[in-house]
CSV table of C-alpha atoms in Angstrom, one decimal:
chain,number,residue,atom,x,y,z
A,1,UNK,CA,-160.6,-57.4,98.6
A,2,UNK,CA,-161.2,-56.1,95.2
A,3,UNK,CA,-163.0,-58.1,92.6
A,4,UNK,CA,-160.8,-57.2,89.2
A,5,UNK,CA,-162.0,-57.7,85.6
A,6,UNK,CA,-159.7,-57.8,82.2
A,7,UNK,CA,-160.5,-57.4,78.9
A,8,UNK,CA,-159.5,-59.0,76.1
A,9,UNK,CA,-158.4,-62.5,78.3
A,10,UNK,CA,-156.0,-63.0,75.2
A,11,UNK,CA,-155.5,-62.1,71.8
A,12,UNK,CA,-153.3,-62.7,69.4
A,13,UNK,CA,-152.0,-59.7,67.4
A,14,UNK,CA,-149.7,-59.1,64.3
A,15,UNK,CA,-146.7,-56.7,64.6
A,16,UNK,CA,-147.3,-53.3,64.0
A,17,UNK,CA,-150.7,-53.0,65.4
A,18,UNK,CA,-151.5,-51.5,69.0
A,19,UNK,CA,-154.4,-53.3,71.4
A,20,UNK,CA,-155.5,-51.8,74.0
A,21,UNK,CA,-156.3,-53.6,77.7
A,22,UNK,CA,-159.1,-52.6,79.5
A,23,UNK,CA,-159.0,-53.0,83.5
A,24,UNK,CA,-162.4,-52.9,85.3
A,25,UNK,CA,-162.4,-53.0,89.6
A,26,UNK,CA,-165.9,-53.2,91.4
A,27,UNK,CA,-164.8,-50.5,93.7
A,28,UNK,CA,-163.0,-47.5,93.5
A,29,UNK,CA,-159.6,-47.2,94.1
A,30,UNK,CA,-156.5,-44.4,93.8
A,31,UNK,CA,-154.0,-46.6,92.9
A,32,UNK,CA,-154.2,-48.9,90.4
A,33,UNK,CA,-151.1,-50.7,88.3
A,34,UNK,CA,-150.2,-52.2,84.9
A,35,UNK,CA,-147.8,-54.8,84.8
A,36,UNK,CA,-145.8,-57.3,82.4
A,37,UNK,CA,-145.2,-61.3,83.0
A,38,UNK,CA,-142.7,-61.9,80.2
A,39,UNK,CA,-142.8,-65.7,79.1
A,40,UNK,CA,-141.2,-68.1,82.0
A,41,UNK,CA,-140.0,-64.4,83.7
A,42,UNK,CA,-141.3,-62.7,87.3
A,43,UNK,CA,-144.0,-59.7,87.1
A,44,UNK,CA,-142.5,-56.2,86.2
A,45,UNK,CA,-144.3,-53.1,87.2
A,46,UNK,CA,-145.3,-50.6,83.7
A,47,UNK,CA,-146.8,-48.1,85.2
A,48,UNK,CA,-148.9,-46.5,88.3
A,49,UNK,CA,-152.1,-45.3,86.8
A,50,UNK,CA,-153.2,-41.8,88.2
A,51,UNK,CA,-156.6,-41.0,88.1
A,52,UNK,CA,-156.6,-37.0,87.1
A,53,UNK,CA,-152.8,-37.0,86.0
A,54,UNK,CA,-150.2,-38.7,83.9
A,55,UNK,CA,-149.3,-42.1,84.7
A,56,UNK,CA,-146.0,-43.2,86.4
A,57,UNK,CA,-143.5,-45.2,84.3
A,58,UNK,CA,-140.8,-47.2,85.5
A,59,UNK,CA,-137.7,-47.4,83.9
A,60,UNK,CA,-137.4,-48.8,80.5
A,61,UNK,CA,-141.2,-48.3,80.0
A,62,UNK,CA,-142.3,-44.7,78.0
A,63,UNK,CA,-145.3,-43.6,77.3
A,64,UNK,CA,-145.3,-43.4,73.9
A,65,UNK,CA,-145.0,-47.3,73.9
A,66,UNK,CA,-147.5,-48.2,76.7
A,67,UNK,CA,-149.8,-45.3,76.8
A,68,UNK,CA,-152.4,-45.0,79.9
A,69,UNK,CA,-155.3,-43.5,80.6
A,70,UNK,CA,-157.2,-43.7,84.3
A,71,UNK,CA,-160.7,-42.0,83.7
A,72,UNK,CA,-162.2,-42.9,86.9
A,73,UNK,CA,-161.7,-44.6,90.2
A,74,UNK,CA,-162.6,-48.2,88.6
A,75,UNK,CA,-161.2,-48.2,85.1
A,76,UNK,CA,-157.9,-47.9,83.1
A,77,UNK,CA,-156.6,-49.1,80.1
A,78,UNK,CA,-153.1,-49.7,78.4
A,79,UNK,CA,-152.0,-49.8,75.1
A,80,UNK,CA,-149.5,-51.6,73.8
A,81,UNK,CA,-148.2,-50.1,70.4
A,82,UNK,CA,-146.6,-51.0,67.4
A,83,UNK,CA,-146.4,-54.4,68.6
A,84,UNK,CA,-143.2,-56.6,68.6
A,85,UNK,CA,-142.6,-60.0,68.9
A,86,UNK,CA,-141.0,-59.4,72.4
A,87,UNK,CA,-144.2,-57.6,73.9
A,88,UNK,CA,-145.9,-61.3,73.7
A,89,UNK,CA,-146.7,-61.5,77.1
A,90,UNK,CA,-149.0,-61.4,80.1
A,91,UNK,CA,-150.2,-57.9,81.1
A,92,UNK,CA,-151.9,-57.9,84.4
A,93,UNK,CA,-153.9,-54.9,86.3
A,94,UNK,CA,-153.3,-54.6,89.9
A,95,UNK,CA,-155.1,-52.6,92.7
A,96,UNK,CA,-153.9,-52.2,96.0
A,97,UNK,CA,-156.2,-53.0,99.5
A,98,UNK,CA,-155.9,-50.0,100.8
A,99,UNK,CA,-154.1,-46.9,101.3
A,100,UNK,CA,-150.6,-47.7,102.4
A,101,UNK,CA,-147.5,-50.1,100.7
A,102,UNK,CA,-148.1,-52.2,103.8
A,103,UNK,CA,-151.2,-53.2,102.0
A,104,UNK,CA,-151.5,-56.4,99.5
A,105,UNK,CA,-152.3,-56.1,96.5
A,106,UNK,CA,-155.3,-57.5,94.0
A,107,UNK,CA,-154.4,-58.7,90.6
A,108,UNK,CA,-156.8,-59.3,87.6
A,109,UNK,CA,-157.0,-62.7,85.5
A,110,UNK,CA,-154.1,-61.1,82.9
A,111,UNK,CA,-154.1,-60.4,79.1
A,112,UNK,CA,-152.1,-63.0,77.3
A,113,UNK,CA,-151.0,-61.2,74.3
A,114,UNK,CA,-149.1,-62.9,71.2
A,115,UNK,CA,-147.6,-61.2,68.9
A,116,UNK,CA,-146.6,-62.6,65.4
B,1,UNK,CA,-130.7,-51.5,95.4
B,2,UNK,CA,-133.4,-53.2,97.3
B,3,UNK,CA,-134.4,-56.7,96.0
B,4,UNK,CA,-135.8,-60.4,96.7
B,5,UNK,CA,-134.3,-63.6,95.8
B,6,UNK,CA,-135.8,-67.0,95.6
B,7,UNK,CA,-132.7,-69.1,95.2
B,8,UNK,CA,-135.0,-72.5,93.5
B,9,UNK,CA,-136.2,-72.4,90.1
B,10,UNK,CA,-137.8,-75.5,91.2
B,11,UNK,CA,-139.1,-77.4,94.2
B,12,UNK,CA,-140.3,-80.8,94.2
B,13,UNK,CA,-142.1,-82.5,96.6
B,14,UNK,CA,-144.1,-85.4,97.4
B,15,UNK,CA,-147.7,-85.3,98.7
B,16,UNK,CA,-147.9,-85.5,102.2
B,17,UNK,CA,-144.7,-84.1,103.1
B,18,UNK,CA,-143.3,-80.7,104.6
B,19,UNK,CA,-143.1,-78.0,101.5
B,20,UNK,CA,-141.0,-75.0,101.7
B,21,UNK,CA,-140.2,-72.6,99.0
B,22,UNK,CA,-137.2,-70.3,99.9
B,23,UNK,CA,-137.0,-66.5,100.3
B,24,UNK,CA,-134.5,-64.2,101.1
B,25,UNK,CA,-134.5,-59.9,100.9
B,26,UNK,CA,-132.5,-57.1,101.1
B,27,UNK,CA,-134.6,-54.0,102.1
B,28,UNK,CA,-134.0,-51.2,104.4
B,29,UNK,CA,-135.9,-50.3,107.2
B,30,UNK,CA,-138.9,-52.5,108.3
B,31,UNK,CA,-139.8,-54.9,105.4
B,32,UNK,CA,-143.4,-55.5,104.2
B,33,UNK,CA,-142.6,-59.2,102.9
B,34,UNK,CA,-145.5,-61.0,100.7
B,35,UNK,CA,-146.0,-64.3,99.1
B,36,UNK,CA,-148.3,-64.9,96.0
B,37,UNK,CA,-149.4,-68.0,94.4
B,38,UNK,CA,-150.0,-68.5,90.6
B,39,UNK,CA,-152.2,-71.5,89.6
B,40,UNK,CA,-152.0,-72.3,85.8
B,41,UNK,CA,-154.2,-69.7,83.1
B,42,UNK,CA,-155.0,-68.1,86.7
B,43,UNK,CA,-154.3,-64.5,88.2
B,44,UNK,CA,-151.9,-64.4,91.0
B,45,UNK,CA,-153.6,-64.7,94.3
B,46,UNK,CA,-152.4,-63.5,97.8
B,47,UNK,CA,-151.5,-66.2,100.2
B,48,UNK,CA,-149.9,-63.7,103.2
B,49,UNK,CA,-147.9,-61.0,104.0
B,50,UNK,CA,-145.1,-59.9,106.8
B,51,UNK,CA,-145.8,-56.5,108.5
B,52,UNK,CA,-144.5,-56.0,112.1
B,53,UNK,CA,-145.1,-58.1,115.2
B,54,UNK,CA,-145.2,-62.0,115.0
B,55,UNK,CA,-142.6,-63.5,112.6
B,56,UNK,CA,-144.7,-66.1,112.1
B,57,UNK,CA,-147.5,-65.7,109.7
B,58,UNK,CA,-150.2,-67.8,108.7
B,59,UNK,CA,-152.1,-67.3,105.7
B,60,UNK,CA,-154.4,-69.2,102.7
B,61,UNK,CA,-154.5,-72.7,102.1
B,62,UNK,CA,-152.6,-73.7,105.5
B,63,UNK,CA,-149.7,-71.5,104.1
B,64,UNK,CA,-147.4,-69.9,106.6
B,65,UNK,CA,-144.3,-67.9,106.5
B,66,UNK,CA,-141.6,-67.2,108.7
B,67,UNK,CA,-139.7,-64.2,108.9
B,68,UNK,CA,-136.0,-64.6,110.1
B,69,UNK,CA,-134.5,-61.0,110.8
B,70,UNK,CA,-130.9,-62.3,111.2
B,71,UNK,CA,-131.0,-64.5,108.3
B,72,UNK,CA,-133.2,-62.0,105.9
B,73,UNK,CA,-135.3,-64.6,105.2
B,74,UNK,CA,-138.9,-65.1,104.9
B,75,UNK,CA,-139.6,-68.6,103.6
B,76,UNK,CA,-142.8,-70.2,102.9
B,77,UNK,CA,-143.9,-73.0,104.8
B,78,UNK,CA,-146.9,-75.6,105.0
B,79,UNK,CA,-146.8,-79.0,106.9
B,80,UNK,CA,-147.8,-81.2,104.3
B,81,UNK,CA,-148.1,-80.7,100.4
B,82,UNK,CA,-151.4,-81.1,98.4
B,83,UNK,CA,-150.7,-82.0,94.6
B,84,UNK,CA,-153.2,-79.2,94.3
B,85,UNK,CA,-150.2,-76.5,95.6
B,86,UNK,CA,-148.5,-76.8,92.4
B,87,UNK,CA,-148.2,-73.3,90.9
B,88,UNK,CA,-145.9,-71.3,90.7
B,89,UNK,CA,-145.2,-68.7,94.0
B,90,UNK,CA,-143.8,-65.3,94.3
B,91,UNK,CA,-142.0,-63.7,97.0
B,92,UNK,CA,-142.0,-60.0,96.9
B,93,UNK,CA,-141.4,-56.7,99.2
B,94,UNK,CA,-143.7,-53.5,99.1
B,95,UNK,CA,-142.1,-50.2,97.9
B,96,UNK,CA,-144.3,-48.0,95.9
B,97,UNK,CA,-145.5,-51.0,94.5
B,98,UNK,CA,-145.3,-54.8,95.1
B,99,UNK,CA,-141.6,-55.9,93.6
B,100,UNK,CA,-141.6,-59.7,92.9
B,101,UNK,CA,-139.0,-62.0,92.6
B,102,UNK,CA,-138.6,-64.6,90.0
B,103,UNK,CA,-140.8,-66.9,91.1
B,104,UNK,CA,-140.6,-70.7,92.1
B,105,UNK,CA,-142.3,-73.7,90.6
B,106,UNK,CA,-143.7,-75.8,93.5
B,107,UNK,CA,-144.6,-79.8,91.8
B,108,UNK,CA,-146.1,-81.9,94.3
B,109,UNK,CA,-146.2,-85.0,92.8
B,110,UNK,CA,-148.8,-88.0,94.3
């Protein structure tokens, strides 16, 4: 398993502003993922952060909203700009196990984000 | 498209007795079928997963799954509930990434 820290835990922010998440894993990994946990909603996948290359957006997510970077093996960080009310939610950073989608994945604590 | 569904918002159950929180997918090929549990102002936590072989799985917290082929279900089982299992759980199939369905509250009440 993979032990996964997340900066800021929560914050609350006022619309217009951008905050960035940090994502910190104790080992490294290739694949690591951003997603969203909209109030009382399921998890959505963002992105796939690449380490060496552009991240991986999923439809209805763009880059210039939720920017990515993946400077190593064990850190990444999105962005969430020019903040809405609707991006109030939980972000969480997710690793997977091991090479392979038969392979579970690790999840960090989240970033609660309000937005106001 | 490919998909899960869990069919309860909700499941309510008292403690002591049999829980299970229903799944059901449609995904081509051999699905790789996972449940994860989410405890209050906590991450989301593995419990087990459905690879090949055995379609019945055992995994954390006396958790087990079983996978029905013909039915296209993999619902979550344990024998008796803990008020402690109330969270909220996740069914989801492995693509590129983990795709999760819309998750059901379990309450086990005392």
């Amino acid at each position: 398993s993979a032990v996964i820290s997340q900066k800021p835990s929560r914050d609350i922010c006022q619309r217009g502003t951008s905050l960035t998440i940090q994502c910190q894993v104790d080992s490294q990994v290739t694949m690591m993922f951003w997603y969203r946990q909209q109030p009382g909603q399921s998890l959505t996948l963002i992105a796939t952060a690449n380490q060496g290359s552009e991240a991986t957006y999923e439809s209805g997510f763009v880059i210039d909203k939720f920017p990515i970077s993946r400077p190593n093996l064990t850190f990444s960080t999105l962005t969430v700009s020019n903040m809405s009310p609707e991006d109030s939610s939980i972000y969480l950073c997710s690793v997977g196990g091991r090479e392979g989608t038969y392979n579970e994945q690790f999840f960090g604590p989240g970033t609660r984000l309000t937005v106001l | 498209a490919q998909s899960v569904a869990q069919p309860e918002d909700q499941v309510n159950v008292a403690e002591g007795n049999p829980l299970t929180v229903k799944c059901t997918y449609s995904v081509s090929g051999n699905p790789y079928l996972f449940w994860y549990v989410q405890y209050p102002n906590r991450g989301l936590q593995f419990l087990l997963k459905y690879i090949t072989g055995d379609n019945l799985v055992k995994g954390s917290y006396g958790f087990e799954a079983e996978f029905n082929k013909s039915q296209t279900s993999f619902h979550l089982k344990k024998p008796s509930a803990l008020v402690s299992d109330s969270a909220l759980y996740f069914c989801a199939y492995s693509g590129y990434a983990l795709n999760f369905g819309k998750g059901t509250s379990l309450l086990v009440t005392p």
